[in-house]
Amino acid sequence: MSEETLQFRNPEQAEQLADRLEALMVEVDGPVNLMHVCGSHEQAIAKFGLRSMLPDGLSLRMGPGCPVCVTNMPEVDEAVAVANQGAIVATYGDMFRVPGTKQSLADARADGADVEIVYSASEAVELAEENPDEEVVFFATGFETTAAPTAAILVDDPPENFWVLSAHKYVPPAMEVVAEMPDTDIDGFLAAGHAATITGYGLFEPFVEEYEIPVVVGGFEPIDVMLGIERLLEYISEDVAGLENAYPRCVTREGNRAALETMWSVFEKTSGEWRGIAEIPGANLALREEYADYDARERFDVEPETGGPDPLTEQCVCGDIMAGKADPDECDLFGEECTPGNPVGACMVSSEGTCKIWHEYGGHPDL
Amino acid sequence: MAGHTNSEGEKQQVENETADGDVVTLAHGAGGEAMRTLVDDLVVPRFTDADRTAEADGAGVGLAALDDGAVHPIGDGSQAIVVTTDSHVVTPRFFPGGDIGRLAVAGTVNDLAVMGATEPLTLTCSFVLEEGTPIADVERVVESMRETAREAGAAISTGDTKVMGNGEVDGIVINTAGVAHVEADDAVTDAGLRPGDAVVVSGTMGDHGIALLAEREGFDFTGDLKSDVAPVNDLVRAAMDAGEVTAMKDPTRGGLANALNEMADKAGVGIDVVEGDIPVSGAIASAGEVLGIDPFAVANEGKVVFGVDPDDAEAVLEAIRDCPGGEEVTIVGHATEDHPGRVVVDTGFGRRYMSEPEGETLPRIC
């Protein structure tokens, strides 16, 4: 591990920040609910046991920040349908076991379909190049951080046997939906540092203004997270809706302009259902008309007949968890009917999903 | 039953179909809940009916214990035979630090060793070869098995070879079984941990699993990522001669997290560990961060987790440190009466659980 990384893993510094949080909570004099919008934040918080360092009354909630979790079941069904039509479906590891209404891609592979796990869009292109006689479809999921690389592939003349099935999503409109939910009482947002490396933190200015709520962009090392929380509590204690970049070593105000231009040249915002949350205008990324030749939805029959979902999913509260209204252990299925080995909801599948993370690390166990 | 503990990245090739039409998936081969259900519900009840050897008469260790091997008392009960078996399928078959042959021999020797049987009497070797596999590869694997067996002081004395058609099996599949003789009192299980016992790991964690994942995915990390695959029977013998070893397990598939959880669960104790005390090499830690894979959740193939009487801990540590592969032996924590069945990690920041990894080890999206 590099010196630079270790410096953001200094327990004494975390201890000092924890003392500062304690003092700020006294100033605020009431419960505070903060929401982070990123599975990697939840990972860091749970993995380093940060919740056990937080003062009473300060609650850290996970928002719709796991791209796998918010991928809607019919989108998984589309990928399964393509795989069952004989194409090679390439996707990120996280997506592999997410249940659709009938099958996951893992189920489809067990039944004989060709499903490959890739680490990047470019690896999916390599797969197409290595299999010129096959049709290769990249089931493309993720937020800005993965949408930009997918776009870069498409502007770079990929092979003719390569298509993209886009389930890419765009975070900011989802934050607005959560901020507007009447029963979601959020006092501040810790925004995702890696998405902001692409979009820039300036993107949140209108949001802060409209919803009068502080936003701090934070990194993923334990000190980054503690610092982000401290900055948010400062704003809340002063009753100010400010915007701050607490991750300046990676994030700028403007973001990565070249990546953004490429992304918006390939994708356009459409309305789409985020699993368990809501139909969100402008939060799905669809391929523009100019890239229809690479659009798997144009090439394949992606509207298969699907059965009703597993009745257990009716009891799954993933939607409430991602909207910050419930913790995983408030779900009746958690750890019983729903486990990482046998997931009911997508939140129990992905390593970015709150339920999976809580199952692995214990959320905020009383230890 | 060691057959269910084959290594990280290996594939289960079972083709059973249950009454309701469910089929075996790769998740069944990845350890954790899916495999446990398959083995517990489908296999164990049927085989333990005929298990006349062990738990039935209160001695020995049988199938239901799901330990690394079985212990069969013989004669007047003061002596015992330890038996274990493992199947090996690994991609790629030659990897940094080892190959499938070394893995097959070391895996079986180690399963015997962590039952306290450090002097294998004999090993068996069954090959299932895919048509089209280069003879040179087979020769290289057999040579590696010979060298590893010699290193462990073991002999391979019986075996079998089958060939299947192209595409019907993945290259080279090796099954090895091992037999050893022990004084019955010398047998150690993975269930013997007592509150207060020191929890000791013999060296760095995650080397095999992370090295293999990186190799398989074509990641070219700077730094030396190498599997730790090696026989550990000499190291185990040194530990047992130096003090009271109360429990042992080799942290193969599912890694340290799986081993500690099984040990805590079977003994009905809690385990507290300090994350900063668990040895992980710099290269493995960095590669794990990049891949999004926890070095504690992937396989080791040349390491042992020990429960040790606290009074003997220093002596055991010293003895292991003098053995090849034991240079970084460390006390990582202790067993406790609190939180029985669970493993709690002090991260240096706060405390959290270390749970058993479930499902396949898959890289994260971002």
CSV table of C-alpha atoms in Angstrom, one decimal, chain B residues 7 11 24 26 34 39 54 61 78 85 104 149 154 156 165 186 226 230 232 234 242 251 271 277 284 294 312 319 321:
chain,number,residue,atom,x,y,z
B,7,SER,CA,-9.4,-24.1,-4.0
B,11,LYS,CA,-14.9,-25.2,-10.7
B,24,VAL,CA,-26.0,-27.0,-10.0
B,26,LEU,CA,-21.0,-22.3,-10.1
B,34,ALA,CA,-25.1,-22.7,-1.5
B,39,VAL,CA,-23.6,-31.0,0.9
B,54,ALA,CA,-16.4,-42.4,13.7
B,61,VAL,CA,-14.1,-37.6,13.2
B,78,SER,CA,-5.3,-45.6,20.7
B,85,THR,CA,-9.7,-36.5,-0.6
B,104,ALA,CA,-3.1,-31.4,-5.8
B,149,ALA,CA,5.4,-35.3,-2.8
B,154,ALA,CA,4.9,-38.6,0.8
B,156,ILE,CA,2.0,-41.7,-4.5
B,165,GLY,CA,-13.6,-36.0,-25.3
B,186,ASP,CA,-2.6,-36.5,18.4
B,226,LYS,CA,2.9,-15.5,-6.3
B,230,ALA,CA,3.3,-25.7,-0.5
B,232,VAL,CA,2.8,-27.5,5.5
B,234,ASP,CA,6.6,-30.0,8.7
B,242,ALA,CA,6.2,-26.9,20.7
B,251,PRO,CA,-7.6,-21.5,5.1
B,271,ILE,CA,-13.1,-14.8,17.8
B,277,ASP,CA,-1.9,-7.7,12.9
B,284,ILE,CA,-1.3,-8.6,-2.4
B,294,ASP,CA,-10.6,-8.9,0.1
B,312,ASP,CA,2.2,-22.1,24.8
B,319,ALA,CA,8.9,-23.1,16.4
B,321,ARG,CA,9.0,-19.1,12.7
